[in-house]
Short mmCIF file of C-alpha atoms in Angstrom, two decimals:
data_model
loop_
_atom_site.label_atom_id
_atom_site.label_comp_id
_atom_site.label_asym_id
_atom_site.label_seq_id
_atom_site.Cartn_x
_atom_site.Cartn_y
_atom_site.Cartn_z
CA MET A 1 -98.16 -24.84 -14.15
CA ARG A 2 -95.05 -25.07 -11.97
CA HIS A 3 -93.50 -27.51 -14.37
CA ARG A 4 -94.16 -25.08 -17.17
CA ASP A 5 -92.74 -22.17 -15.14
CA TRP A 6 -89.36 -23.99 -14.90
CA GLY A 7 -89.49 -25.22 -18.49
CA TRP A 8 -88.35 -23.63 -21.76
CA SER A 9 -90.64 -20.64 -21.44
CA PRO A 10 -89.65 -16.99 -21.01
CA THR A 11 -90.41 -17.18 -17.31
CA GLY A 12 -88.50 -20.45 -16.95
CA ARG A 13 -85.51 -19.09 -18.80
CA ARG A 14 -85.47 -16.04 -16.59
CA ARG A 15 -85.60 -18.24 -13.52
CA TRP A 16 -82.79 -20.42 -14.78
CA ALA A 17 -80.78 -17.30 -15.53
CA MET A 18 -81.34 -16.09 -11.98
CA VAL A 19 -80.30 -19.42 -10.55
CA ALA A 20 -77.22 -19.41 -12.77
CA LEU A 21 -76.39 -15.88 -11.70
CA VAL A 22 -76.69 -16.67 -8.02
CA LEU A 23 -74.89 -20.00 -8.25
CA GLY A 24 -72.20 -18.46 -10.40
CA HIS A 25 -71.57 -15.82 -7.80
CA PHE A 26 -71.55 -18.40 -5.05
CA THR A 27 -69.06 -20.52 -6.97
CA TRP A 28 -66.91 -17.52 -7.56
CA MET A 29 -67.01 -16.73 -3.87
CA ALA A 30 -66.17 -20.33 -3.03
CA LEU A 31 -63.03 -19.92 -5.07
CA GLY A 32 -62.13 -17.01 -2.83
CA ARG A 33 -59.68 -16.67 -0.04
CA GLY A 34 -60.12 -19.94 1.79
CA PRO A 35 -60.72 -22.36 -1.09
CA SER A 36 -58.46 -20.41 -3.39
CA SER A 37 -55.56 -21.03 -1.09
CA ARG A 38 -56.21 -24.73 -1.51
CA TRP A 39 -56.47 -24.25 -5.26
CA GLN A 40 -53.28 -22.26 -5.09
CA HIS A 41 -51.65 -25.01 -3.07
CA LEU A 42 -52.78 -27.59 -5.61
CA LEU A 43 -51.52 -25.49 -8.49
CA ASN A 44 -48.26 -24.92 -6.66
CA THR A 45 -47.90 -28.64 -6.12
CA LEU A 46 -48.64 -29.39 -9.76
CA SER A 47 -46.30 -26.72 -10.98
CA ALA A 48 -43.47 -27.68 -8.64
CA PRO A 49 -41.70 -30.02 -11.09
CA PRO A 50 -41.73 -27.54 -13.99
CA ARG A 51 -40.59 -24.80 -11.63
CA MET A 52 -37.82 -27.01 -10.33
CA VAL A 53 -36.73 -27.89 -13.85
CA SER A 54 -36.87 -24.28 -14.95
CA GLY A 55 -34.94 -23.25 -11.84
CA HIS A 56 -32.20 -25.74 -12.60
CA TRP A 57 -32.26 -24.65 -16.21
CA GLU A 58 -31.86 -21.01 -15.24
CA LEU A 59 -29.07 -21.88 -12.81
CA TRP A 60 -27.32 -23.88 -15.49
CA ARG A 61 -27.65 -21.04 -17.95
CA ALA A 62 -26.35 -18.53 -15.41
CA GLY A 63 -23.45 -20.80 -14.54
CA ARG A 64 -22.70 -21.36 -18.21
CA ARG A 65 -22.82 -17.64 -18.83
CA ASP A 66 -20.45 -17.03 -15.92
CA ARG A 67 -18.13 -19.79 -17.08
CA LEU A 68 -18.08 -18.43 -20.60
CA GLY A 69 -17.36 -14.98 -19.23
CA ASP A 70 -14.57 -16.34 -17.06
CA LEU A 71 -13.18 -18.36 -19.96
CA GLN A 72 -13.19 -15.39 -22.28
CA GLN A 73 -11.59 -13.23 -19.62
CA ALA A 74 -8.99 -15.91 -18.97
CA ARG A 75 -8.29 -16.16 -22.68
CA ARG A 76 -7.87 -12.41 -22.93
CA GLU A 77 -5.55 -12.43 -19.94
CA ASN A 78 -3.67 -15.37 -21.40
CA ALA A 79 -3.21 -13.60 -24.72
CA SER A 80 -2.10 -10.46 -22.95
CA LEU A 81 0.33 -12.40 -20.79
CA GLN A 82 1.69 -14.26 -23.79
CA ALA A 83 2.29 -10.99 -25.60
CA GLU A 84 3.92 -9.57 -22.50
CA VAL A 85 6.10 -12.65 -22.04
CA SER A 86 7.17 -12.65 -25.68
CA ALA A 87 8.01 -8.96 -25.43
CA LEU A 88 10.02 -9.61 -22.27
CA LEU A 89 11.81 -12.53 -23.92
CA SER A 90 12.66 -10.39 -26.91
CA THR A 91 13.92 -7.66 -24.64
CA ARG A 92 15.94 -10.15 -22.63
CA GLU A 93 17.43 -11.69 -25.74
CA ALA A 94 18.27 -8.27 -27.06
CA GLU A 95 19.86 -7.26 -23.78
CA ALA A 96 21.54 -10.59 -23.06
CA PRO A 97 24.89 -9.72 -24.69
CA GLN A 98 25.00 -6.39 -22.92
CA LEU A 99 24.09 -8.07 -19.65
CA ALA A 100 26.77 -10.72 -20.06
CA GLU A 101 29.34 -8.11 -20.92
CA ALA A 102 28.25 -5.99 -17.99
CA GLN A 103 28.61 -8.95 -15.64
CA GLU A 104 32.01 -9.71 -17.09
CA ALA A 105 32.98 -6.09 -16.69
CA ILE A 106 31.92 -6.19 -13.06
CA ARG A 107 34.07 -9.24 -12.48
CA LEU A 108 36.98 -7.58 -14.27
CA LEU A 109 36.53 -4.56 -12.07
CA GLY A 110 36.70 -6.78 -9.01
CA LEU A 111 39.84 -8.43 -10.32
CA LYS A 112 41.32 -5.03 -11.02
CA ARG A 113 40.67 -4.00 -7.44
CA LEU A 114 42.14 -7.25 -6.20
CA LEU A 115 45.42 -6.88 -8.06
CA PRO A 116 47.23 -3.57 -7.60
CA LEU A 117 48.48 -3.36 -11.17
CA ASP A 118 47.93 -0.95 -14.00
CA PHE A 119 45.59 -3.01 -16.15
CA GLN A 120 44.09 -2.20 -19.48
CA ALA A 121 40.77 -3.71 -20.41
CA ALA A 122 40.28 -5.09 -23.91
CA ARG A 123 37.51 -6.80 -25.75
CA VAL A 124 38.01 -10.05 -27.62
CA ILE A 125 36.67 -9.35 -31.08
CA VAL A 126 37.78 -12.54 -32.82
CA ASN A 127 38.26 -15.98 -31.33
CA VAL A 128 39.57 -18.56 -33.83
CA ARG A 129 41.65 -20.39 -31.28
CA LYS A 130 40.67 -23.86 -32.50
CA ALA A 131 41.63 -23.13 -36.12
CA PRO A 132 45.17 -23.97 -37.33
CA PHE A 133 47.49 -21.22 -36.17
CA GLY A 134 44.44 -19.53 -34.77
CA GLY A 135 44.25 -17.29 -31.80
CA MET A 136 42.34 -14.37 -30.46
CA ILE A 137 42.23 -10.76 -31.59
CA LEU A 138 41.82 -7.90 -29.13
CA ASP A 139 40.42 -4.50 -29.98
CA ARG A 140 43.41 -2.69 -28.48
CA GLY A 141 46.79 -2.22 -30.09
CA ALA A 142 49.73 0.09 -30.15
CA ASP A 143 47.37 3.04 -29.91
CA ALA A 144 46.66 1.92 -26.34
CA GLY A 145 50.28 1.43 -25.52
CA LEU A 146 50.27 -2.36 -25.81
CA SER A 147 53.37 -4.26 -26.70
CA PRO A 148 54.14 -7.96 -27.31
CA ASP A 149 54.54 -10.36 -24.37
CA GLN A 150 52.15 -8.53 -22.10
CA GLY A 151 50.14 -10.94 -20.03
CA VAL A 152 46.39 -11.27 -20.47
CA ILE A 153 44.14 -12.54 -17.72
CA ALA A 154 40.48 -13.06 -17.07
CA PRO A 155 38.61 -13.31 -13.77
CA GLU A 156 38.71 -17.10 -14.00
CA GLY A 157 42.40 -17.37 -14.69
CA VAL A 158 45.30 -16.63 -16.96
CA VAL A 159 44.46 -16.39 -20.66
CA GLY A 160 47.76 -15.96 -22.47
CA ARG A 161 50.07 -13.28 -23.69
CA LEU A 162 50.11 -10.74 -26.49
CA TRP A 163 51.78 -12.21 -29.55
CA ASP A 164 51.68 -9.43 -32.07
CA VAL A 165 50.55 -5.86 -31.67
CA GLY A 166 49.14 -3.83 -34.50
CA GLY A 167 48.04 -0.24 -34.66
CA THR A 168 44.56 -0.74 -33.26
CA GLN A 169 44.42 -4.46 -32.62
CA ALA A 170 46.55 -7.14 -31.07
CA SER A 171 46.74 -10.90 -31.47
CA LEU A 172 46.67 -13.06 -28.38
CA LEU A 173 48.57 -16.30 -27.87
CA PRO A 174 46.49 -18.44 -25.50
CA LEU A 175 48.00 -20.78 -22.96
CA ASP A 176 46.80 -23.88 -24.79
CA ALA A 177 48.59 -22.97 -28.02
CA TYR A 178 51.29 -25.42 -28.94
CA ASN A 179 53.92 -22.70 -29.06
CA ALA A 180 52.91 -21.09 -25.79
CA SER A 181 55.17 -21.40 -22.73
CA THR A 182 54.43 -19.99 -19.30
CA GLY A 183 56.25 -20.26 -16.01
CA VAL A 184 54.02 -21.97 -13.45
CA MET A 185 54.23 -23.51 -10.03
CA LEU A 186 52.19 -26.11 -8.20
CA ALA A 187 50.15 -25.00 -5.25
CA ARG A 188 51.19 -27.63 -2.67
CA SER A 189 54.72 -28.68 -3.64
CA ARG A 190 55.74 -25.22 -4.83
CA ALA A 191 57.59 -27.00 -7.64
CA THR A 192 58.05 -24.79 -10.66
CA GLY A 193 57.89 -25.74 -14.29
CA VAL A 194 56.98 -24.54 -17.73
CA LEU A 195 53.43 -24.83 -19.02
CA GLN A 196 53.14 -25.77 -22.68
CA GLY A 197 49.93 -25.92 -24.65
CA LEU A 198 48.44 -29.22 -25.74
CA GLY A 199 45.39 -28.09 -27.61
CA PRO A 200 42.04 -26.59 -26.74
CA GLY A 201 41.72 -26.09 -22.99
CA LYS A 202 44.64 -28.33 -22.07
CA ALA A 203 48.29 -27.89 -21.29
CA ALA A 204 51.15 -29.82 -19.71
CA ILE A 205 53.79 -28.82 -17.21
CA ARG A 206 57.37 -29.63 -18.12
CA TYR A 207 60.48 -29.89 -16.02
CA ILE A 208 58.85 -31.20 -12.84
CA GLY A 209 61.19 -33.72 -11.23
CA ASN A 210 59.80 -37.18 -10.65
CA GLN A 211 60.63 -36.90 -6.97
CA GLU A 212 57.94 -34.25 -6.60
CA VAL A 213 54.60 -35.25 -5.19
CA VAL A 214 51.84 -33.91 -7.40
CA GLN A 215 48.20 -34.65 -6.81
CA VAL A 216 45.34 -34.61 -9.27
CA GLY A 217 43.17 -31.58 -8.70
CA GLU A 218 46.04 -29.51 -7.41
CA PRO A 219 45.83 -25.87 -8.47
CA VAL A 220 48.50 -24.43 -10.74
CA PHE A 221 49.58 -20.81 -10.42
CA THR A 222 51.93 -18.60 -12.34
CA SER A 223 55.45 -18.58 -10.97
CA GLY A 224 56.37 -15.12 -12.18
CA LEU A 225 59.72 -16.28 -13.41
CA ASP A 226 58.87 -15.51 -17.05
CA ARG A 227 58.36 -11.84 -16.15
CA VAL A 228 55.14 -11.86 -18.08
CA PHE A 229 52.80 -12.66 -15.20
CA PRO A 230 53.28 -11.90 -11.53
CA ARG A 231 53.38 -14.81 -9.16
CA GLY A 232 50.21 -16.40 -7.90
CA LEU A 233 47.70 -16.03 -10.76
CA LEU A 234 45.55 -19.10 -11.23
CA VAL A 235 46.31 -21.05 -14.37
CA GLY A 236 44.38 -24.29 -13.97
CA TYR A 237 44.14 -27.61 -12.21
CA VAL A 238 46.10 -30.83 -12.47
CA THR A 239 44.10 -33.52 -14.24
CA ALA A 240 46.70 -36.27 -14.68
CA VAL A 241 50.14 -37.09 -13.35
CA ALA A 242 52.44 -39.73 -14.87
CA PRO A 243 56.22 -40.32 -14.51
CA HIS A 244 58.10 -39.77 -17.72
CA ASP A 245 61.83 -40.52 -17.54
CA VAL A 246 63.30 -38.16 -15.01
CA GLU A 247 60.36 -35.81 -14.91
CA LEU A 248 56.67 -36.01 -14.31
CA HIS A 249 54.20 -35.56 -17.07
CA VAL A 250 51.57 -33.32 -15.51
CA GLU A 251 48.48 -32.48 -17.50
CA VAL A 252 46.56 -29.37 -16.63
CA VAL A 253 43.12 -28.16 -17.58
CA LEU A 254 43.03 -24.41 -17.90
CA ALA A 255 40.84 -22.40 -15.55
CA ALA A 256 40.01 -19.60 -17.96
CA PRO A 257 37.13 -20.38 -20.31
CA LEU A 258 38.99 -19.49 -23.47
CA ASP A 259 36.01 -20.23 -25.68
CA ARG A 260 33.73 -17.77 -23.88
CA LEU A 261 35.91 -14.83 -23.23
CA GLY A 262 34.55 -11.40 -23.99
CA LEU A 263 36.53 -8.98 -21.90
CA VAL A 264 40.08 -9.46 -20.67
CA LEU A 265 42.61 -7.49 -18.73
CA VAL A 266 46.03 -6.79 -20.18
CA LEU A 267 48.80 -6.74 -17.61
CA PRO A 268 51.49 -4.08 -17.75
CA PRO A 269 54.77 -5.15 -19.32
CA HIS A 270 57.25 -6.80 -16.97
CA PRO A 271 55.14 -6.64 -13.83
CA ARG A 272 56.59 -7.09 -10.39
CA LEU A 273 57.26 -10.63 -9.34
CA GLU A 274 55.26 -10.39 -6.17
CA ILE A 275 52.02 -8.55 -5.82
CA GLN A 276 50.18 -8.22 -2.57
CA PRO A 277 46.42 -8.00 -2.58
CA PRO A 278 45.13 -4.85 -0.91
CA ALA A 279 44.08 -5.10 2.74
CA GLY A 280 40.41 -5.03 3.58
CA PRO A 281 37.34 -6.88 2.36
CA VAL A 282 37.23 -7.88 -1.24
CA ASP A 283 34.23 -9.08 -3.14
CA ALA A 284 34.94 -12.78 -2.98
CA SER A 285 32.35 -13.64 -5.58
CA ILE A 286 34.17 -11.71 -8.23
CA SER A 287 37.55 -13.33 -8.41
CA ALA A 288 38.22 -15.54 -5.46
CA LYS A 289 40.11 -17.91 -7.72
CA GLN A 290 42.82 -15.37 -8.28
CA VAL A 291 43.96 -15.31 -4.69
CA THR A 292 47.29 -16.91 -4.10
CA PRO A 293 47.10 -19.87 -1.72
CA MET B 1 -93.64 -16.25 -8.72
CA THR B 2 -94.95 -13.74 -11.16
CA ALA B 3 -93.39 -10.45 -11.93
CA PRO B 4 -95.33 -7.42 -10.75
CA SER B 5 -96.78 -5.33 -13.48
CA SER B 6 -95.10 -2.01 -13.78
CA GLY B 7 -97.13 1.15 -14.27
CA ALA B 8 -94.11 3.45 -14.11
CA PRO B 9 -92.01 3.88 -17.17
CA GLY B 10 -89.19 1.37 -17.20
CA VAL B 11 -86.89 3.89 -18.71
CA ARG B 12 -87.11 6.16 -15.69
CA ARG B 13 -86.19 3.29 -13.36
CA PHE B 14 -83.42 2.22 -15.68
CA VAL B 15 -81.97 5.73 -15.77
CA LEU B 16 -82.15 6.03 -12.01
CA ALA B 17 -80.41 2.68 -11.60
CA LEU B 18 -77.73 3.81 -13.99
CA LEU B 19 -77.28 7.07 -12.09
CA CYS B 20 -76.99 5.09 -8.86
CA LEU B 21 -74.38 2.88 -10.41
CA ALA B 22 -72.38 5.90 -11.53
CA GLY B 23 -72.85 7.44 -8.10
CA ILE B 24 -71.51 4.33 -6.43
CA GLN B 25 -68.46 4.53 -8.64
CA PHE B 26 -67.79 8.20 -8.07
CA THR B 27 -68.58 8.30 -4.34
CA ALA B 28 -65.88 5.81 -3.50
CA PRO B 29 -63.98 8.41 -1.39
CA TRP B 30 -67.10 8.75 0.79
CA PRO B 31 -68.18 5.29 1.94
CA GLY B 32 -71.29 6.54 3.73
CA PRO B 33 -73.10 8.05 0.72
CA GLN B 34 -71.80 5.20 -1.40
CA ALA B 35 -73.45 2.68 0.92
CA VAL B 36 -76.71 4.64 0.79
CA LEU B 37 -76.68 4.60 -3.03
CA ASN B 38 -75.94 0.89 -3.00
CA THR B 39 -78.77 0.21 -0.57
CA PHE B 40 -81.18 2.34 -2.57
CA LEU B 41 -80.33 0.50 -5.75
CA VAL B 42 -80.62 -2.93 -4.12
CA LEU B 43 -83.62 -2.44 -1.85
CA GLY B 44 -85.38 0.49 -3.47
CA LEU B 45 -84.96 0.24 -7.23
CA GLY B 46 -84.04 -3.39 -7.83
CA PRO B 47 -87.24 -4.98 -6.52
CA GLY B 48 -89.31 -2.61 -8.62
CA PHE B 49 -88.19 -3.94 -11.98
CA ALA B 50 -90.73 -6.03 -13.81
CA SER B 51 -88.39 -9.02 -13.84
CA PRO B 52 -86.51 -10.18 -10.76
CA LEU B 53 -83.69 -11.15 -13.10
CA ALA B 54 -83.20 -7.50 -13.99
CA GLY B 55 -83.33 -6.57 -10.32
CA ILE B 56 -80.69 -8.98 -9.18
CA ALA B 57 -78.56 -8.12 -12.21
CA TRP B 58 -78.60 -4.48 -11.15
CA ALA B 59 -77.91 -5.50 -7.57
CA ALA B 60 -74.97 -7.63 -8.66
CA ALA B 61 -73.67 -4.78 -10.80
CA ALA B 62 -73.90 -2.44 -7.85
CA GLY B 63 -71.93 -4.88 -5.71
CA TRP B 64 -69.18 -5.33 -8.26
CA VAL B 65 -68.87 -1.60 -8.90
CA MET B 66 -68.75 -0.90 -5.17
CA GLU B 67 -66.08 -3.47 -4.42
CA GLY B 68 -64.15 -2.55 -7.51
CA SER B 69 -64.10 1.09 -6.55
CA LEU B 70 -63.13 0.36 -2.96
CA ARG B 71 -60.38 -2.14 -3.78
CA LEU B 72 -60.33 -3.37 -0.21
CA TYR B 73 -60.76 -7.10 -0.48
CA PRO B 74 -58.38 -9.72 -1.84
CA HIS B 75 -61.26 -11.59 -3.51
CA LEU B 76 -64.29 -9.75 -4.91
CA GLY B 77 -67.87 -10.92 -5.30
CA GLY B 78 -69.19 -10.97 -1.72
CA THR B 79 -71.08 -7.67 -1.97
CA ALA B 80 -72.64 -8.67 -5.29
CA PHE B 81 -73.81 -11.97 -3.85
CA GLY B 82 -75.28 -10.36 -0.74
CA ASN B 83 -76.92 -7.69 -2.88
CA MET B 84 -78.60 -10.33 -5.05
CA LEU B 85 -79.95 -12.26 -2.08
CA ALA B 86 -81.21 -9.08 -0.42
CA CYS B 87 -82.79 -7.93 -3.66
CA LEU B 88 -84.58 -11.28 -4.07
CA LEU B 89 -85.81 -11.08 -0.48
CA ALA B 90 -87.06 -7.55 -0.99
CA PHE B 91 -88.72 -8.57 -4.23
CA SER B 92 -90.50 -11.45 -2.48
CA LEU B 93 -91.68 -9.21 0.35
CA LEU B 94 -92.85 -6.61 -2.11
CA LEU B 95 -94.72 -9.22 -4.05
CA ARG B 96 -96.27 -10.88 -1.03
CA TRP B 97 -97.03 -7.78 1.01
CA PRO B 98 -97.28 -4.76 -1.20
CA PRO B 99 -96.77 -1.51 0.75
CA HIS B 100 -99.67 0.78 1.37
CA THR B 101 -98.38 3.41 3.74
CA LEU B 102 -95.08 5.11 4.21
CA LYS B 103 -94.03 4.34 7.78
CA PRO B 104 -94.56 0.57 7.69
CA PHE B 105 -92.58 0.60 4.52
CA TRP B 106 -89.79 2.45 6.33
CA GLY B 107 -89.81 -0.20 9.02
CA ARG B 108 -89.69 -2.99 6.47
CA GLN B 109 -86.82 -1.27 4.72
CA ALA B 110 -84.99 -0.87 8.03
CA VAL B 111 -85.24 -4.60 8.63
CA LEU B 112 -84.15 -5.23 5.07
CA VAL B 113 -81.15 -2.92 5.57
CA VAL B 114 -80.08 -4.94 8.57
CA VAL B 115 -80.58 -8.23 6.73
CA HIS B 116 -78.81 -6.83 3.68
CA THR B 117 -75.89 -5.73 5.83
CA LEU B 118 -75.61 -9.14 7.46
CA LEU B 119 -75.81 -10.92 4.11
CA VAL B 120 -73.22 -8.72 2.49
CA GLN B 121 -70.78 -8.86 5.38
CA GLY B 122 -71.21 -12.61 5.67
CA ALA B 123 -70.63 -13.10 1.96
CA ILE B 124 -67.55 -10.87 2.08
CA SER B 125 -66.24 -12.83 5.04
CA PHE B 126 -66.82 -16.03 3.13
CA ALA B 127 -65.15 -14.75 -0.01
CA ALA B 128 -62.38 -12.52 1.29
CA GLY B 129 -62.01 -13.21 4.97
CA ALA B 130 -62.03 -10.80 7.90
CA HIS B 131 -62.66 -7.20 6.99
CA ALA B 132 -63.84 -3.88 8.41
CA TRP B 133 -67.59 -3.37 8.39
CA GLY B 134 -67.58 0.40 8.40
CA TYR B 135 -70.58 2.60 9.05
CA GLY B 136 -72.30 2.47 5.70
CA TRP B 137 -75.18 0.48 7.14
CA LEU B 138 -75.74 3.24 9.70
CA TRP B 139 -75.92 5.81 6.95
CA SER B 140 -78.44 3.68 5.15
CA LEU B 141 -80.57 3.32 8.25
CA LEU B 142 -80.50 7.00 9.07
CA LEU B 143 -81.40 8.02 5.54
CA ILE B 144 -84.29 5.57 5.18
CA PRO B 145 -86.84 8.41 5.25
CA ALA B 146 -85.21 9.85 2.17
CA TRP B 147 -84.48 6.91 -0.09
CA ALA B 148 -87.36 4.69 1.08
CA THR B 149 -89.84 7.48 0.44
CA LEU B 150 -88.44 7.93 -3.04
CA ALA B 151 -88.62 4.20 -3.61
CA LEU B 152 -92.25 4.06 -2.49
CA ARG B 153 -93.13 6.90 -4.80
CA LEU B 154 -91.56 5.02 -7.62
CA HIS B 155 -93.51 1.88 -6.71
CA PRO B 156 -97.10 2.95 -6.54
CA PRO B 157 -99.38 1.67 -7.62
CA LEU B 158 -97.47 -1.22 -9.04
CA HIS B 159 -97.04 -3.14 -5.76
CA ARG B 160 -100.09 -1.85 -4.02
CA LYS B 161 -103.28 -3.75 -3.93
#
């Protein structure tokens, strides 16, 4: 009877259902707070590697996203900076001639303050000095009161003299022209001579007696005897000295950069022989080379 | 174990159990009456079903509804388990010693309330850990004359010899 009660009969099935219900509840309770923490611990342990991998994966993705953001931002900044630099370069190139002329004008102004003469500023508009019978053309002429044989100087040194004067322009005979002659003197020996052009940037001093002691590197100044330049303007430096019969052959390199001249000062006709620089501080950076030793 | 024969209509008991279940759900803001309804369903109505399987199923349902409505424990199921055990115990007592008079039945129900309380609280402690017991058991004890009398009226003469 008991065997049949627990068998596959309606009563047995009900009993098995009751047992299953009670045991199911007990199992569910056993999975509760205490055991469930152990289950949770086990699941946490089992899921630790995937969580670690996913954590690294997320960190890598976040880092990659940040790096991409930084790279894109850097590229945008780079493009912006390149555009800005190119614009600045264009502006600088456009303003470079004006800047150079302004700097030259400042130096001319300093020279003008240094020498108490009535100068006239002129711009070199053509420079064909190296061509046969070439020279330089100034943008001033008779309309500005210029006349031939007026001296022309630059902050670095003497340039030459006016050769021919037109209505609005004037031609300039530089010191290195073969037909140019200028009265000069040496800085140390005070020996005077005549400077004659030898070609681009070079000249030679004539009529220096061979008893004179001339050193290479010695400055050469105008002597003022030609009444074109006052005494003491820098002409150039001695580069070679050699005895030649009764005189010395003295080669001189000119101080004025004749190839790069933009603005020049035209001296008044027949200036005084001696000029005294004004008393007081003078901007030495402008034209220190023009001071008489 | 044989199921007691039921002379009362099963539908009436089923409807009452269903009303108790709904009452347990909707009296969640008042734990005292909720505990009384739960006790009545477990110790009063559940043992009276013809099959103990139906009784413990109703008892388990009452436990789940009660815990689900209270939402106090981190892991549910303790009340349902205690309800089932108490219902089985009550069913066995009812089968072995059918009630004849009212006051001994009250006393038996009082003992069953205490046992039911201990079973339920122990099961909850096992499932969910430390918790507050409350005073639902006291409500059930104090209202034994009401719900136990109703339960006895529903029983006769099915468990009386």
